[in-house]
Amino acid sequence: MRIIGITGGIGSGKTTVAKIFALLGIPVFYADEAAKDIMIRDPELASRIRGHFGDAAYFPDGSLNRKHIADIVFADKEQLAILNSFVHPATIRDSEQWASRQNAPYVIKEAALMFETESFHHVDKVITVYAPEALRIRRVMQRDNTDRNAVIARMHKQLDEQIKRKLADYVIYNDEQQLVIPQVLQLHQAFLTFS
């Protein structure tokens, strides 16, 4: 099963692009959402998180105490790296198991930190969705009802867009200058021929 990765900076529109592929009948694995779920349903992962971040990492009902963990990891890069070292391998395993169960010419794995976590090694090709920084800032401010500085702080935690474009096999431009759907359709046709 061919796995095509989709990534892009915050506000680039990577999830929108993934949803267009889904409308074409291509199964999509949303890594960020899956990671949140895995932190609850994977007992081994939950045990590691509890062991490192304390029992307060989970509520008595077994749900994740996101605020407790966020307060720790966003104040300390080293703690964030530790959390990622627990969660990313589990998410990669989950995505590979998910992909093996799909019946499609290829599948999509959407992940914000594909290059940063080196999960691009576990996909066959990578698409990065590009949008100019000013447009991305505006989109996220509107979407998340947040201020400019908060968006910029989140952007600085991600790999530079120019580097992502160089590392990717394909680039979809979501810059309000080019139509996105024809770009997706062109790649879809290409992926059908090599899958």
PDB file of N, CA, C and O in Angstrom, residues 45-71:
ATOM      1  N   LEU A  45       1.555   3.050  25.929  1.00  0.00           N
ATOM      2  CA  LEU A  45       1.869   4.473  25.795  1.00  0.00           C
ATOM      3  C   LEU A  45       1.358   5.249  27.013  1.00  0.00           C
ATOM      4  O   LEU A  45       2.078   6.080  27.576  1.00  0.00           O
ATOM      5  N   ALA A  46       0.133   4.964  27.419  1.00  0.00           N
ATOM      6  CA  ALA A  46      -0.435   5.649  28.587  1.00  0.00           C
ATOM      7  C   ALA A  46       0.418   5.401  29.830  1.00  0.00           C
ATOM      8  O   ALA A  46       0.650   6.317  30.629  1.00  0.00           O
ATOM      9  N   SER A  47       0.928   4.194  29.961  1.00  0.00           N
ATOM     10  CA  SER A  47       1.778   3.853  31.101  1.00  0.00           C
ATOM     11  C   SER A  47       3.078   4.664  31.081  1.00  0.00           C
ATOM     12  O   SER A  47       3.536   5.152  32.120  1.00  0.00           O
ATOM     13  N   ARG A  48       3.653   4.813  29.905  1.00  0.00           N
ATOM     14  CA  ARG A  48       4.890   5.600  29.778  1.00  0.00           C
ATOM     15  C   ARG A  48       4.634   7.071  30.104  1.00  0.00           C
ATOM     16  O   ARG A  48       5.439   7.714  30.776  1.00  0.00           O
ATOM     17  N   ILE A  49       3.509   7.592  29.608  1.00  0.00           N
ATOM     18  CA  ILE A  49       3.162   9.002  29.870  1.00  0.00           C
ATOM     19  C   ILE A  49       2.929   9.198  31.367  1.00  0.00           C
ATOM     20  O   ILE A  49       3.454  10.140  31.962  1.00  0.00           O
ATOM     21  N   ARG A  50       2.181   8.294  31.975  1.00  0.00           N
ATOM     22  CA  ARG A  50       1.904   8.374  33.410  1.00  0.00           C
ATOM     23  C   ARG A  50       3.205   8.271  34.211  1.00  0.00           C
ATOM     24  O   ARG A  50       3.419   9.005  35.173  1.00  0.00           O
ATOM     25  N   GLY A  51       4.075   7.364  33.789  1.00  0.00           N
ATOM     26  CA  GLY A  51       5.337   7.160  34.487  1.00  0.00           C
ATOM     27  C   GLY A  51       6.227   8.394  34.456  1.00  0.00           C
ATOM     28  O   GLY A  51       6.933   8.686  35.423  1.00  0.00           O
ATOM     29  N   HIS A  52       6.181   9.128  33.370  1.00  0.00           N
ATOM     30  CA  HIS A  52       7.051  10.299  33.245  1.00  0.00           C
ATOM     31  C   HIS A  52       6.393  11.586  33.753  1.00  0.00           C
ATOM     32  O   HIS A  52       7.037  12.391  34.422  1.00  0.00           O
ATOM     33  N   PHE A  53       5.119  11.780  33.389  1.00  0.00           N
ATOM     34  CA  PHE A  53       4.438  13.039  33.708  1.00  0.00           C
ATOM     35  C   PHE A  53       3.565  12.967  34.959  1.00  0.00           C
ATOM     36  O   PHE A  53       2.939  13.948  35.331  1.00  0.00           O
ATOM     37  N   GLY A  54       3.509  11.782  35.584  1.00  0.00           N
ATOM     38  CA  GLY A  54       2.766  11.634  36.824  1.00  0.00           C
ATOM     39  C   GLY A  54       1.328  11.187  36.596  1.00  0.00           C
ATOM     40  O   GLY A  54       0.802  11.248  35.479  1.00  0.00           O
ATOM     41  N   ASP A  55       0.708  10.720  37.690  1.00  0.00           N
ATOM     42  CA  ASP A  55      -0.684  10.246  37.611  1.00  0.00           C
ATOM     43  C   ASP A  55      -1.646  11.346  37.182  1.00  0.00           C
ATOM     44  O   ASP A  55      -2.712  11.066  36.644  1.00  0.00           O
ATOM     45  N   ALA A  56      -1.270  12.608  37.426  1.00  0.00           N
ATOM     46  CA  ALA A  56      -2.136  13.732  37.043  1.00  0.00           C
ATOM     47  C   ALA A  56      -2.258  13.879  35.527  1.00  0.00           C
ATOM     48  O   ALA A  56      -3.091  14.644  35.041  1.00  0.00           O
ATOM     49  N   ALA A  57      -1.458  13.131  34.765  1.00  0.00           N
ATOM     50  CA  ALA A  57      -1.530  13.181  33.296  1.00  0.00           C
ATOM     51  C   ALA A  57      -2.863  12.633  32.784  1.00  0.00           C
ATOM     52  O   ALA A  57      -3.268  12.934  31.661  1.00  0.00           O
ATOM     53  N   TYR A  58      -3.522  11.820  33.621  1.00  0.00           N
ATOM     54  CA  TYR A  58      -4.817  11.236  33.239  1.00  0.00           C
ATOM     55  C   TYR A  58      -5.829  11.497  34.351  1.00  0.00           C
ATOM     56  O   TYR A  58      -5.488  11.486  35.525  1.00  0.00           O
ATOM     57  N   PHE A  59      -7.070  11.698  33.934  1.00  0.00           N
ATOM     58  CA  PHE A  59      -8.160  11.822  34.897  1.00  0.00           C
ATOM     59  C   PHE A  59      -8.561  10.426  35.369  1.00  0.00           C
ATOM     60  O   PHE A  59      -8.232   9.427  34.701  1.00  0.00           O
ATOM     61  N   PRO A  60      -9.289  10.328  36.476  1.00  0.00           N
ATOM     62  CA  PRO A  60      -9.707   9.011  36.977  1.00  0.00           C
ATOM     63  C   PRO A  60     -10.487   8.171  35.955  1.00  0.00           C
ATOM     64  O   PRO A  60     -10.424   6.946  35.979  1.00  0.00           O
ATOM     65  N   ASP A  61     -11.193   8.836  35.025  1.00  0.00           N
ATOM     66  CA  ASP A  61     -11.956   8.094  34.011  1.00  0.00           C
ATOM     67  C   ASP A  61     -11.088   7.593  32.861  1.00  0.00           C
ATOM     68  O   ASP A  61     -11.574   6.967  31.925  1.00  0.00           O
ATOM     69  N   GLY A  62      -9.771   7.873  32.927  1.00  0.00           N
ATOM     70  CA  GLY A  62      -8.849   7.401  31.895  1.00  0.00           C
ATOM     71  C   GLY A  62      -8.606   8.390  30.775  1.00  0.00           C
ATOM     72  O   GLY A  62      -7.760   8.161  29.912  1.00  0.00           O
ATOM     73  N   SER A  63      -9.341   9.497  30.765  1.00  0.00           N
ATOM     74  CA  SER A  63      -9.117  10.497  29.720  1.00  0.00           C
ATOM     75  C   SER A  63      -7.858  11.309  30.031  1.00  0.00           C
ATOM     76  O   SER A  63      -7.430  11.404  31.184  1.00  0.00           O
ATOM     77  N   LEU A  64      -7.288  11.841  28.998  1.00  0.00           N
ATOM     78  CA  LEU A  64      -6.026  12.574  29.103  1.00  0.00           C
ATOM     79  C   LEU A  64      -6.250  13.957  29.706  1.00  0.00           C
ATOM     80  O   LEU A  64      -7.159  14.670  29.300  1.00  0.00           O
ATOM     81  N   ASN A  65      -5.403  14.317  30.649  1.00  0.00           N
ATOM     82  CA  ASN A  65      -5.443  15.657  31.234  1.00  0.00           C
ATOM     83  C   ASN A  65      -4.545  16.551  30.370  1.00  0.00           C
ATOM     84  O   ASN A  65      -3.371  16.757  30.664  1.00  0.00           O
ATOM     85  N   ARG A  66      -5.094  17.034  29.273  1.00  0.00           N
ATOM     86  CA  ARG A  66      -4.325  17.809  28.289  1.00  0.00           C
ATOM     87  C   ARG A  66      -3.690  19.057  28.905  1.00  0.00           C
ATOM     88  O   ARG A  66      -2.567  19.410  28.565  1.00  0.00           O
ATOM     89  N   LYS A  67      -4.419  19.718  29.784  1.00  0.00           N
ATOM     90  CA  LYS A  67      -3.885  20.945  30.390  1.00  0.00           C
ATOM     91  C   LYS A  67      -2.640  20.648  31.223  1.00  0.00           C
ATOM     92  O   LYS A  67      -1.641  21.358  31.132  1.00  0.00           O
ATOM     93  N   HIS A  68      -2.681  19.589  32.002  1.00  0.00           N
ATOM     94  CA  HIS A  68      -1.531  19.204  32.826  1.00  0.00           C
ATOM     95  C   HIS A  68      -0.298  18.973  31.947  1.00  0.00           C
ATOM     96  O   HIS A  68       0.780  19.495  32.225  1.00  0.00           O
ATOM     97  N   ILE A  69      -0.495  18.203  30.892  1.00  0.00           N
ATOM     98  CA  ILE A  69       0.634  17.888  30.003  1.00  0.00           C
ATOM     99  C   ILE A  69       1.091  19.132  29.260  1.00  0.00           C
ATOM    100  O   ILE A  69       2.292  19.401  29.167  1.00  0.00           O
ATOM    101  N   ALA A  70       0.145  19.914  28.743  1.00  0.00           N
ATOM    102  CA  ALA A  70       0.498  21.135  28.001  1.00  0.00           C
ATOM    103  C   ALA A  70       1.279  22.104  28.883  1.00  0.00           C
ATOM    104  O   ALA A  70       2.265  22.712  28.431  1.00  0.00           O
ATOM    105  N   ASP A  71       0.866  22.237  30.132  1.00  0.00           N
ATOM    106  CA  ASP A  71       1.576  23.144  31.048  1.00  0.00           C
ATOM    107  C   ASP A  71       3.035  22.734  31.219  1.00  0.00           C
ATOM    108  O   ASP A  71       3.913  23.580  31.365  1.00  0.00           O
TER     109      ASP A  71
END
